[in-house]
Short mmCIF file of C-alpha atoms and ligand atoms in Angstrom, two decimals:
data_model
loop_
_atom_site.label_atom_id
_atom_site.label_comp_id
_atom_site.label_asym_id
_atom_site.label_seq_id
_atom_site.Cartn_x
_atom_site.Cartn_y
_atom_site.Cartn_z
CA MET A 1 0.00 0.00 0.00
CA THR A 2 1.15 3.56 -0.70
CA PHE A 3 -0.24 6.96 0.30
CA ASP A 4 -1.69 7.28 -3.23
CA ASP A 5 -4.19 4.57 -2.34
CA PHE A 6 -5.90 6.98 0.06
CA GLN A 7 -6.62 9.37 -2.84
CA LEU A 8 -5.92 12.34 -0.67
CA HIS A 9 -6.40 15.86 -1.99
CA PRO A 10 -3.43 16.67 -4.24
CA ASP A 11 -2.24 19.42 -1.87
CA VAL A 12 -2.22 16.95 1.02
CA ALA A 13 -0.49 14.33 -1.11
CA ASP A 14 2.18 16.95 -1.90
CA GLY A 15 2.64 17.52 1.84
CA VAL A 16 3.06 13.79 2.44
CA HIS A 17 5.62 13.66 -0.33
CA GLY A 18 7.40 16.71 1.09
CA MET A 19 7.67 15.03 4.48
CA GLY A 20 9.37 12.08 2.81
CA TYR A 21 6.68 9.53 3.65
CA THR A 22 6.19 6.84 1.02
CA LYS A 23 4.64 3.85 2.75
CA PRO A 24 1.90 4.22 5.37
CA SER A 25 2.59 2.71 8.76
CA PRO A 26 0.11 0.06 10.01
CA ILE A 27 -1.86 2.57 12.10
CA GLN A 28 -2.05 4.90 9.10
CA GLU A 29 -3.21 2.06 6.84
CA GLN A 30 -6.12 1.37 9.14
CA ALA A 31 -7.00 4.75 10.59
CA ILE A 32 -6.83 6.98 7.50
CA PRO A 33 -9.55 5.22 5.46
CA ALA A 34 -11.86 5.05 8.50
CA ALA A 35 -11.32 8.71 9.31
CA LEU A 36 -11.79 9.73 5.65
CA ALA A 37 -15.08 7.86 5.73
CA GLY A 38 -16.25 10.12 8.52
CA LYS A 39 -16.23 7.52 11.27
CA ASP A 40 -15.43 8.04 14.91
CA LEU A 41 -12.32 6.14 15.84
CA ILE A 42 -10.72 4.66 18.91
CA ALA A 43 -7.19 3.62 18.10
CA CYS A 44 -4.64 1.98 20.31
CA ALA A 45 -1.30 3.21 19.04
CA GLN A 46 1.93 3.96 20.77
CA THR A 47 4.04 7.03 20.24
CA GLY A 48 6.36 6.46 17.34
CA THR A 49 3.92 4.44 15.25
CA GLY A 50 2.88 7.31 13.02
CA LYS A 51 -0.40 8.19 14.71
CA THR A 52 0.04 11.94 14.11
CA ALA A 53 -0.22 11.59 10.34
CA ALA A 54 -3.01 9.04 10.84
CA TYR A 55 -5.29 11.78 12.12
CA LEU A 56 -3.74 14.88 10.53
CA LEU A 57 -4.02 13.72 6.92
CA PRO A 58 -7.81 13.16 7.03
CA VAL A 59 -8.23 16.55 8.74
CA LEU A 60 -6.08 18.30 6.14
CA ASP A 61 -7.92 16.50 3.34
CA PHE A 62 -11.17 17.88 4.73
CA ILE A 63 -9.71 21.39 4.95
CA ALA A 64 -8.30 21.17 1.41
CA TYR A 65 -11.68 20.25 -0.04
CA GLU A 66 -14.00 22.24 2.17
CA ARG A 67 -11.97 25.35 2.91
CA PRO A 68 -14.02 26.09 6.02
CA ALA A 69 -14.00 29.62 7.36
CA HIS A 70 -14.14 28.31 10.93
CA THR A 71 -11.84 26.24 13.12
CA THR A 72 -12.07 22.70 11.75
CA ALA A 73 -10.15 20.61 14.25
CA LEU A 74 -9.27 20.68 17.91
CA ILE A 75 -6.44 18.38 18.94
CA LEU A 76 -6.10 17.84 22.69
CA CYS A 77 -2.87 16.38 23.98
CA PRO A 78 -1.21 16.02 27.39
CA THR A 79 2.02 17.99 27.12
CA ARG A 80 3.41 21.09 25.50
CA GLU A 81 6.18 19.04 23.89
CA LEU A 82 3.64 16.92 22.09
CA ALA A 83 1.56 19.98 21.17
CA LYS A 84 4.60 21.53 19.60
CA GLN A 85 5.51 18.40 17.69
CA ILE A 86 1.97 18.11 16.32
CA ASP A 87 2.06 21.77 15.34
CA GLU A 88 5.29 21.19 13.44
CA GLN A 89 3.71 18.28 11.60
CA VAL A 90 0.70 20.41 10.63
CA GLU A 91 3.14 22.88 9.19
CA GLY A 92 4.86 20.14 7.17
CA PHE A 93 1.84 18.19 5.94
CA GLY A 94 -0.33 21.27 5.58
CA TYR A 95 2.16 23.43 3.73
CA HIS A 96 0.53 23.10 0.31
CA VAL A 97 -2.96 23.21 1.77
CA GLY A 98 -2.15 26.48 3.51
CA ALA A 99 -3.69 25.18 6.72
CA SER A 100 -3.10 27.37 9.75
CA SER A 101 -2.58 26.09 13.26
CA ILE A 102 -2.20 27.40 16.78
CA ALA A 103 -0.49 25.55 19.60
CA ILE A 104 -1.92 26.43 23.01
CA TYR A 105 -0.03 25.34 26.10
CA GLY A 106 1.76 26.70 29.12
CA GLY A 107 1.20 27.41 32.76
CA GLY A 108 1.21 30.97 34.05
CA LYS A 109 -0.65 33.82 32.45
CA SER A 110 2.55 35.56 31.50
CA GLU A 111 3.82 32.65 29.44
CA ASN A 112 2.81 33.51 25.88
CA TRP A 113 -0.68 34.31 27.12
CA GLU A 114 -1.23 37.46 25.09
CA GLN A 115 0.27 35.91 21.96
CA GLN A 116 -2.03 32.91 22.30
CA LYS A 117 -5.02 35.13 22.98
CA ARG A 118 -4.35 37.12 19.80
CA ALA A 119 -3.91 33.96 17.74
CA LEU A 120 -7.10 32.41 19.14
CA THR A 121 -9.06 35.59 18.51
CA GLN A 122 -7.83 35.59 14.91
CA GLY A 123 -8.68 31.89 14.59
CA ALA A 124 -7.01 29.02 12.76
CA ASP A 125 -7.93 25.86 10.91
CA ILE A 126 -6.47 23.63 13.60
CA ILE A 127 -6.06 24.29 17.32
CA ILE A 128 -3.69 22.04 19.21
CA ALA A 129 -3.97 22.42 22.97
CA THR A 130 -3.32 21.01 26.39
CA PRO A 131 -6.73 20.85 28.11
CA GLY A 132 -6.11 23.07 31.15
CA ARG A 133 -4.64 25.91 29.14
CA LEU A 134 -7.42 25.79 26.56
CA ILE A 135 -10.07 26.03 29.27
CA ALA A 136 -8.33 29.06 30.74
CA HIS A 137 -8.67 30.77 27.34
CA MET A 138 -12.18 29.46 26.66
CA GLN A 139 -13.56 31.02 29.78
CA LEU A 140 -12.75 34.44 28.39
CA GLY A 141 -15.06 33.93 25.44
CA TYR A 142 -12.88 34.47 22.38
CA VAL A 143 -12.25 30.80 21.50
CA LYS A 144 -14.62 29.89 18.69
CA LEU A 145 -15.18 26.16 18.43
CA ASP A 146 -18.87 26.27 17.62
CA GLN A 147 -18.51 24.82 14.13
CA LEU A 148 -15.79 22.33 14.85
CA ASP A 149 -15.70 19.31 12.52
CA PHE A 150 -13.06 17.17 14.25
CA LEU A 151 -12.12 16.54 17.86
CA ILE A 152 -8.93 14.54 18.29
CA LEU A 153 -7.60 13.21 21.56
CA ASP A 154 -3.94 12.30 21.31
CA GLU A 155 -2.44 10.16 24.07
CA ALA A 156 -5.82 9.96 25.79
CA ASP A 157 -4.52 7.56 28.43
CA LYS A 158 -1.80 9.98 29.40
CA MET A 159 -4.32 12.82 29.67
CA LEU A 160 -6.51 10.76 31.99
CA ASP A 161 -3.48 9.73 34.06
CA MET A 162 -2.63 13.39 34.44
CA GLY A 163 -6.09 14.17 35.74
CA PHE A 164 -7.43 15.96 32.64
CA SER A 165 -10.61 13.91 32.41
CA ASP A 166 -12.94 16.61 33.81
CA ASP A 167 -11.24 19.30 31.75
CA ILE A 168 -11.77 17.30 28.56
CA ILE A 169 -15.44 16.67 29.33
CA GLN A 170 -15.87 20.36 30.07
CA ILE A 171 -14.38 21.25 26.69
CA VAL A 172 -16.39 18.59 24.87
CA ASN A 173 -19.60 19.96 26.36
CA HIS A 174 -19.01 23.15 24.46
CA LEU A 175 -18.34 21.57 21.09
CA PRO A 176 -20.91 20.79 18.43
CA THR A 177 -22.40 17.35 18.95
CA LYS A 178 -22.20 16.71 15.23
CA ARG A 179 -18.50 16.24 14.83
CA GLN A 180 -16.08 13.46 14.11
CA THR A 181 -14.08 12.32 17.13
CA LEU A 182 -10.82 10.39 16.90
CA LEU A 183 -9.24 9.05 20.06
CA PHE A 184 -5.68 7.75 20.14
CA SER A 185 -4.22 6.06 23.17
CA ALA A 186 -1.05 4.08 23.77
CA THR A 187 -2.88 1.78 26.16
CA MET A 188 -6.49 0.75 26.40
CA PRO A 189 -7.37 0.33 30.08
CA ASN A 190 -11.04 0.17 31.13
CA LYS A 191 -11.09 3.81 32.11
CA ILE A 192 -10.33 4.79 28.51
CA ARG A 193 -13.14 2.58 27.27
CA GLU A 194 -15.57 4.11 29.76
CA PHE A 195 -14.38 7.59 28.93
CA SER A 196 -14.66 7.01 25.20
CA LYS A 197 -18.32 6.07 25.59
CA LYS A 198 -19.00 9.62 26.74
CA ILE A 199 -17.51 11.35 23.74
CA LEU A 200 -17.40 8.91 20.82
CA HIS A 201 -20.28 7.70 18.72
CA GLU A 202 -20.22 4.11 17.47
CA PRO A 203 -16.49 4.26 16.97
CA GLU A 204 -14.51 1.94 14.77
CA GLU A 205 -11.86 0.33 16.90
CA ILE A 206 -8.28 -0.15 15.76
CA ARG A 207 -5.86 -2.04 17.90
CA LEU A 208 -2.38 -2.81 16.72
CA ALA A 209 -0.42 -5.52 18.37
CA VAL A 210 2.37 -4.03 20.44
CA SER A 211 5.55 -4.90 18.68
CA LYS A 212 7.94 -6.93 20.73
CA PRO A 213 11.22 -5.32 21.73
CA ALA A 214 13.99 -5.89 19.23
CA GLU A 215 16.18 -8.92 19.90
CA ASN A 216 19.31 -6.79 20.01
CA ILE A 217 18.15 -4.87 23.09
CA ASN A 218 19.94 -6.21 26.12
CA GLN A 219 17.19 -6.02 28.77
CA GLN A 220 18.41 -6.06 32.34
CA MET A 221 16.31 -5.95 35.47
CA TYR A 222 17.70 -5.26 38.92
CA MET A 223 15.85 -6.01 42.13
CA VAL A 224 16.54 -2.99 44.30
CA TYR A 225 14.99 -1.15 47.23
CA ASP A 226 13.98 2.44 46.46
CA THR A 227 16.53 3.82 48.89
CA MET A 228 19.38 2.11 47.04
CA LYS A 229 18.47 2.96 43.47
CA LEU A 230 20.79 5.93 43.26
CA ALA A 231 23.78 3.96 44.57
CA LEU A 232 23.00 1.18 42.08
CA LEU A 233 22.75 3.66 39.25
CA GLU A 234 26.12 5.18 40.08
CA HIS A 235 27.64 1.71 40.34
CA LEU A 236 26.27 0.59 36.96
CA ILE A 237 27.20 3.77 35.14
CA GLY A 238 30.73 3.35 36.46
CA GLU A 239 30.88 0.03 34.63
CA LEU A 240 29.15 1.02 31.41
CA ASP A 241 30.32 2.78 28.29
CA VAL A 242 27.53 5.35 28.09
CA GLN A 243 27.36 7.31 24.87
CA SER A 244 23.79 8.50 25.02
CA MET A 245 21.33 7.62 27.78
CA ILE A 246 17.81 8.58 28.82
CA LEU A 247 16.80 7.85 32.37
CA PHE A 248 13.07 7.85 33.17
CA THR A 249 11.75 8.46 36.66
CA SER A 250 8.15 8.82 37.77
CA ARG A 251 9.00 11.38 40.42
CA LYS A 252 9.84 14.94 39.61
CA MET A 253 11.66 15.29 42.92
CA ASN A 254 14.17 12.61 41.82
CA VAL A 255 15.41 14.51 38.80
CA GLY A 256 17.63 17.07 40.59
CA PRO A 257 19.37 14.59 42.92
CA ILE A 258 20.04 12.17 40.05
CA GLU A 259 21.48 14.99 37.97
CA ARG A 260 23.74 16.13 40.80
CA ALA A 261 24.90 12.61 41.68
CA LEU A 262 25.86 11.78 38.10
CA ARG A 263 27.52 15.14 37.59
CA LYS A 264 29.72 14.42 40.62
CA LYS A 265 30.85 11.30 38.79
CA GLY A 266 32.07 13.54 35.98
CA LEU A 267 29.18 12.75 33.66
CA ASN A 268 27.60 15.27 31.36
CA VAL A 269 23.96 15.18 32.46
CA ARG A 270 20.86 17.37 32.34
CA GLY A 271 17.28 16.98 33.53
CA ILE A 272 13.89 17.87 32.11
CA THR A 273 10.65 18.25 34.10
CA SER A 274 7.46 20.21 33.71
CA ASP A 275 8.89 22.79 36.15
CA ARG A 276 11.35 24.08 33.58
CA THR A 277 10.20 26.83 31.27
CA GLN A 278 9.30 25.93 27.73
CA GLU A 279 12.44 27.60 26.40
CA GLU A 280 14.64 25.70 28.85
CA ARG A 281 13.05 22.40 27.93
CA GLU A 282 13.39 23.00 24.22
CA GLN A 283 17.01 23.97 24.67
CA VAL A 284 17.70 20.79 26.67
CA MET A 285 16.07 18.64 24.00
CA ARG A 286 17.93 20.37 21.18
CA ASP A 287 21.25 19.94 22.98
CA PHE A 288 20.52 16.28 23.71
CA LYS A 289 19.62 15.55 20.10
CA ASN A 290 22.81 17.33 19.01
CA LYS A 291 24.79 15.13 21.41
CA GLN A 292 25.89 18.12 23.49
CA PHE A 293 25.53 16.04 26.63
CA GLN A 294 25.46 12.37 27.48
CA ILE A 295 22.58 11.67 29.86
CA LEU A 296 19.06 13.04 29.93
CA VAL A 297 17.01 12.57 33.11
CA ALA A 298 13.29 12.87 32.37
CA THR A 299 10.02 12.33 34.20
CA ASP A 300 7.26 10.05 32.96
CA VAL A 301 5.17 13.03 32.02
CA MET A 302 7.92 14.28 29.75
CA SER A 303 8.70 10.86 28.35
CA ARG A 304 6.10 10.65 25.61
CA GLY A 305 6.98 14.00 24.18
CA ILE A 306 10.61 13.09 23.76
CA ASP A 307 11.25 12.11 20.18
CA VAL A 308 14.76 10.69 20.42
CA SER A 309 15.99 7.31 19.37
CA GLU A 310 19.42 5.85 18.74
CA LEU A 311 20.46 5.74 22.37
CA SER A 312 23.07 3.42 23.77
CA HIS A 313 21.19 3.07 27.09
CA VAL A 314 17.72 3.52 28.53
CA VAL A 315 17.23 3.35 32.29
CA ASN A 316 13.85 2.87 33.91
CA PHE A 317 14.64 4.26 37.34
CA ASP A 318 11.01 3.42 38.14
CA LEU A 319 8.71 0.99 36.38
CA PRO A 320 6.43 2.65 33.86
CA ARG A 321 2.74 2.47 34.71
CA ASP A 322 1.79 0.50 31.61
CA ALA A 323 3.59 -2.47 30.13
CA GLU A 324 3.25 -0.91 26.66
CA ASP A 325 5.21 2.09 27.88
CA TYR A 326 8.06 -0.21 28.84
CA VAL A 327 8.23 -1.58 25.31
CA HIS A 328 8.11 1.88 23.84
CA ARG A 329 10.74 3.32 26.16
CA ILE A 330 13.28 0.60 25.57
CA GLY A 331 12.58 0.73 21.83
CA ARG A 332 14.46 4.03 21.75
CA THR A 333 17.68 2.09 21.95
CA ALA A 334 19.16 -0.46 19.54
CA ARG A 335 17.73 1.17 16.44
CA ALA A 336 18.91 0.31 12.96
CA GLY A 337 20.67 -2.88 13.93
CA THR A 338 22.89 -1.34 16.60
CA SER A 339 22.91 -2.92 20.03
CA GLY A 340 21.52 -1.17 23.07
CA MET A 341 20.89 -1.77 26.71
CA ALA A 342 17.73 -1.22 28.74
CA ILE A 343 18.15 -1.29 32.51
CA THR A 344 15.08 -1.43 34.73
CA PHE A 345 15.04 -1.00 38.49
CA VAL A 346 12.40 -3.15 40.16
CA SER A 347 11.63 -2.27 43.75
CA ASP A 348 9.65 -4.51 46.06
CA HIS A 349 6.35 -2.77 45.29
CA ASP A 350 6.76 -2.72 41.50
CA GLN A 351 6.81 -6.47 40.96
CA ASP A 352 3.29 -6.73 39.64
CA ALA A 353 4.26 -4.43 36.78
CA VAL A 354 7.10 -6.79 35.85
CA VAL A 355 4.65 -9.66 35.50
CA LYS A 356 2.57 -7.58 33.11
CA ILE A 357 5.62 -6.61 31.07
CA GLU A 358 6.74 -10.21 30.78
CA LYS A 359 3.29 -11.26 29.68
CA LEU A 360 3.25 -8.58 27.02
CA ILE A 361 6.69 -9.32 25.61
CA GLU A 362 6.11 -13.07 26.03
CA ARG A 363 9.43 -13.51 27.69
CA GLU A 364 10.69 -13.96 31.21
CA LEU A 365 13.53 -11.61 32.07
CA GLU A 366 16.36 -12.37 34.42
CA LYS A 367 16.15 -10.40 37.68
CA LYS A 368 19.57 -9.53 38.98
CA PRO A 369 20.06 -8.80 42.68
CA THR A 370 21.50 -5.54 43.97
CA PRO A 371 25.30 -6.08 44.19
CA GLU A 372 26.29 -7.01 47.72
CA GLU A 373 28.57 -4.01 48.19
CA ILE A 374 25.54 -1.73 47.74
CA GLY A 375 23.09 -3.48 50.00
CA PRO A 376 20.40 -6.13 50.37
CA SER A 377 18.10 -6.98 47.51
CA PRO A 378 14.35 -7.55 47.64
CA GLU A 379 13.28 -11.02 46.55
CA PHE A 380 11.13 -11.39 43.47
CA ASP A 381 7.74 -12.50 44.79
CA PRO A 382 5.02 -10.75 42.78
CA LYS A 383 2.15 -12.53 44.56
CA LYS A 384 3.22 -10.99 47.84
CA TYR A 385 3.18 -7.47 46.44
CA ARG A 386 0.19 -7.73 44.10
CA GLY A 387 -1.68 -4.46 43.65
CA ARG A 388 0.83 -2.32 45.52
CA GLY A 389 2.95 -0.88 42.78
CA ALA A 390 3.03 1.06 39.53
CA SER A 391 0.41 -1.10 37.92
CA GLY A 392 -1.80 -1.56 40.95
CA PRO A 393 -5.22 0.00 41.41
CA GLY A 394 -3.90 2.85 43.49
CA GLY A 395 -1.29 3.75 40.93
CA ARG A 396 2.28 4.11 42.01
CA GLY A 397 2.34 2.86 45.55
CA GLY A 398 5.98 3.55 46.29
CA LYS A 399 6.73 3.71 49.96
CA SER A 400 9.86 5.74 50.04
CA SER A 401 11.94 7.93 47.85
CA PRO A 402 15.54 6.99 47.13
CA PHE A 403 16.36 10.50 48.32
CA GLY A 404 14.60 10.33 51.66
CA GLY A 405 11.35 12.13 50.72
CA GLY A 406 9.18 9.10 51.31
CA GLY A 407 5.52 9.09 52.20
CA ARG A 408 2.69 10.47 50.18
CA SER A 409 4.35 13.42 48.59
CA GLY A 410 7.45 11.44 47.77
CA SER A 411 5.53 8.86 45.85
CA ARG A 412 3.16 11.14 44.05
CA PRO A 413 3.69 11.05 40.32
CA GLU A 414 4.34 14.24 38.47
CA ARG A 415 1.37 16.26 37.33
CA PRO A 416 1.72 19.47 35.39
CA ALA A 417 0.79 22.75 37.01
CA SER A 418 -2.95 22.96 36.61
CA SER A 419 -4.63 25.85 34.92
CA ALA A 420 -6.52 28.64 36.58
CA PRO A 421 -9.85 27.87 38.31
CA LYS A 422 -12.45 26.92 35.79
CA PRO A 423 -15.66 28.90 35.83
CA ALA A 424 -18.30 28.17 33.25
CA ILE A 425 -17.11 28.69 29.71
CA ALA A 426 -18.77 31.32 27.60
CA VAL A 427 -20.81 29.45 25.05
CA ALA A 428 -20.63 30.52 21.46
CA GLU A 429 -23.80 30.53 19.43
CA GLY A 430 -24.62 28.29 16.49
CA ALA A 431 -23.33 24.76 16.17
CA GLU A 432 -24.02 23.78 12.61
CA ALA A 433 -22.06 25.04 9.64
CA PRO A 434 -24.37 27.09 7.44
CA ALA A 435 -25.20 25.82 3.99
CA VAL A 436 -22.42 26.91 1.71
CA ALA A 437 -23.40 29.05 -1.25
CA GLY A 438 -22.57 27.46 -4.56
CA GLU A 439 -21.87 24.10 -3.00
CA THR A 440 -22.13 21.15 -5.37
CA ASP A 441 -24.26 18.13 -4.49
CA GLU A 442 -21.18 15.99 -4.20
CA GLN A 443 -19.53 18.47 -1.89
CA LYS A 444 -22.64 18.76 0.24
CA LYS A 445 -22.89 14.97 0.49
CA ARG A 446 -19.31 14.68 1.61
CA ARG A 447 -19.66 17.53 4.08
CA LYS A 448 -22.79 16.03 5.60
CA LYS A 449 -21.36 12.58 5.90
CA ARG A 450 -18.41 13.99 7.73
CA ARG A 451 -20.72 15.29 10.38
CA ARG A 452 -22.09 12.78 12.77
CA GLY A 453 -25.39 11.66 14.09
CA PRO A 454 -27.04 12.18 17.44
CA LYS A 455 -25.17 12.89 20.62
CA PRO A 456 -23.94 9.73 22.33
CA GLU A 457 -25.38 8.46 25.58
CA GLY A 458 -23.95 9.93 28.69
CA ALA A 459 -22.66 13.22 27.34
CA THR A 460 -23.86 16.27 29.18
CA SER A 461 -25.81 18.94 27.41
CA GLY A 462 -24.22 22.25 26.66
CA GLY A 463 -25.67 25.44 25.30
CA ILE A 464 -24.45 24.62 21.83
CA GLU A 465 -26.33 21.40 21.66
CA ALA A 466 -29.73 23.02 21.58
CA THR A 467 -28.99 24.67 18.27
CA ALA A 468 -27.16 21.68 16.86
CA SER A 469 -29.99 19.29 17.57
CA THR A 470 -32.30 21.07 15.16
CA THR A 471 -30.34 19.89 12.13
CA THR A 472 -30.85 16.44 10.73
CA GLU A 473 -27.88 14.34 9.80
CA SER A 474 -27.16 11.13 8.04
CA PRO A 475 -26.94 8.44 10.69
CA ALA A 476 -23.56 7.27 11.85
CA GLY A 477 -22.58 3.88 10.53
CA GLU A 478 -23.86 4.70 7.06
CA ALA A 479 -21.71 3.43 4.24
CA ALA A 480 -18.53 5.41 3.86
CA PRO A 481 -18.54 7.97 1.09
CA SER A 482 -16.29 6.84 -1.67
CA VAL A 483 -13.26 8.98 -2.20
CA ASP A 484 -13.65 10.84 -5.45
CA GLY A 485 -12.05 9.19 -8.43
CA SER A 486 -9.30 10.92 -10.32
CA THR A 487 -11.70 11.80 -13.19
CA ASP A 488 -13.31 14.18 -10.74
CA GLU A 489 -10.03 16.01 -10.31
CA ALA A 490 -11.11 19.18 -12.08
CA ALA A 491 -14.27 19.39 -9.99
CA LYS A 492 -12.19 18.97 -6.86
CA ARG A 493 -9.94 21.80 -7.89
CA ARG A 494 -12.92 24.03 -8.71
CA ARG A 495 -14.34 23.31 -5.28
CA LYS A 496 -11.00 24.16 -3.77
CA ARG A 497 -10.87 27.54 -5.49
CA GLY A 498 -14.43 28.34 -4.43
CA GLY A 499 -13.53 27.30 -0.92
CA ARG A 500 -10.54 29.56 -0.74
CA ASN A 501 -12.74 32.53 -1.56
CA ARG A 502 -15.31 31.48 1.01
CA SER A 503 -12.77 31.10 3.74
CA GLY A 504 -11.84 34.76 3.61
CA ARG A 505 -8.30 33.75 4.50
CA GLY A 506 -7.17 33.60 0.90
CA PRO A 507 -4.45 31.47 -0.60
CA LYS A 508 -1.23 30.98 1.24
CA PRO A 509 1.53 33.17 -0.14
CA GLU A 510 4.31 31.25 -1.82
CA GLY A 511 7.09 30.21 0.47
CA SER A 512 5.48 31.41 3.68
CA SER A 513 4.33 29.24 6.50
CA VAL A 514 0.79 29.96 7.53
CA ALA A 515 1.19 27.63 10.45
CA ALA A 516 4.13 29.62 11.70
CA GLU A 517 2.22 32.88 11.29
CA ALA A 518 -0.66 31.70 13.39
CA THR A 519 1.32 29.72 15.88
CA ALA A 520 1.18 31.71 19.03
CA THR A 521 4.12 30.01 20.57
CA SER A 522 6.61 29.83 17.74
CA GLU A 523 9.78 31.76 18.33
P1 AMP B 1 4.38 9.65 15.48
O1 AMP B 1 3.98 8.33 16.07
O2 AMP B 1 3.30 10.27 14.69
O3 AMP B 1 4.93 10.57 16.54
O4 AMP B 1 5.58 9.37 14.45
C1 AMP B 1 6.84 8.90 14.88
C2 AMP B 1 7.93 9.21 13.86
O5 AMP B 1 7.75 8.42 12.69
C3 AMP B 1 7.95 10.66 13.41
O6 AMP B 1 9.29 11.08 13.34
C4 AMP B 1 7.31 10.61 12.05
O7 AMP B 1 7.77 11.65 11.23
C5 AMP B 1 7.72 9.24 11.53
N1 AMP B 1 6.72 8.64 10.60
C6 AMP B 1 5.42 8.44 10.86
N2 AMP B 1 4.80 7.83 9.82
C7 AMP B 1 5.74 7.64 8.87
C8 AMP B 1 5.72 7.07 7.54
N3 AMP B 1 4.61 6.57 7.01
N4 AMP B 1 6.87 7.07 6.85
C9 AMP B 1 8.00 7.59 7.40
N5 AMP B 1 8.09 8.14 8.64
C10 AMP B 1 6.97 8.17 9.37
#
């Protein structure tokens, strides 16, 4: 299969070509046709599998044909790093379409607030946002999402883990009910399924088998008490030839002490947490990619936004919450046939998570004890510790920090600074796109099929819904509209020209980046 098989709008196809993509990845093969057919989608796909293009290309195809004058798509994601990466991809894929995008993220009001406010007031085809920050803007009334065609949730599991569930529902309650919703998640726990019922309508489900870790990754597990992890890390690093390493920890408070300890050993190390400013984080990532320093210490929350591979070593200082995350993390090493090492520290309360990992990768891993000179080692007895660790019902149940913090605050996973208090959001009027003057029957059919049927069970009513419910729609589950054949090419182009005029935004000037213009946060 090639990207031509999707029969994307020529401007989108040019963007795909420009990005150097030739063969769709498995998630793209499955998700793109379903999304083009106007279906809601729940897709289980890890970071690094090509999920961004899987949802962006159908959105850009819609924009290329329809040229809407309103915001077409809202993409919600958990972290600013991911928001920025998505924004960059919109710029790449959407270059020939002239699609504009805004990335909305950040903590305090001072941080790009005015820039974002201006960009949101001006509007854009695609808004990419972290939920808390978007709500903070929405409550001031200038965010216009009343004619939205697509809602996309990227890394939905991560957003729920970070406590964004209520924020997302609050946002969804102010979107048109007739929209297409695409949910992507690296894992598919029950809470995602339950959550998806509230916002998706008869979704098509795509689940790709998690690929097994490459054979050439040397996976090592060490049984170690929390309080001895740092000593073990220093010991191991002393023995290893580290060229490029990422160390993941679930606790923000661990990052500084790990950095300092490794620096004392003469290692070139830097840390990244949500506490750093955006500029600082971007600088750290740039320097790491450019091999300016050897070891990056990152929190779980940061981990998914880090797009780096080709590492000699990955260290899981704590077990990741989901087994799939383990596979993804260690997959950053041993790329392109090189060998790599993944070292995982297993404390007494994280043993359940190891069982899940081994089940997923269909392989039992050797558990090495803590070297005697460092201290005693917990025994591997997962039954004894069931439900008490990273994968247990209470989340990360760590008892003590390796740096003495201990207790509740020491074991609390990182959560980004939440947004301002959330009063009711000003509701914009009018949910349904008006009939478009001069629209052809074919265009109307496609536009209508893109929009979905009645609001799903369980979703709360918002002010917008009352207006939206007065329009009749083709029921969801109807046969997918066929993608226009190439003989229709001239008609497509005519529609495109008409659309440009309707949009009022006009064609994109040669050589300029509309995305960059509208991106509130671009430097
Ligand atoms: P994603 O999962 O969307 O973050 O993509 C992970 C990486 O794979 C990114 O660097 C993409 O640019 C790249 N990628 C995604 N799909 C393809 C494809 N079909 N061909 C080549 N590279 C791709």
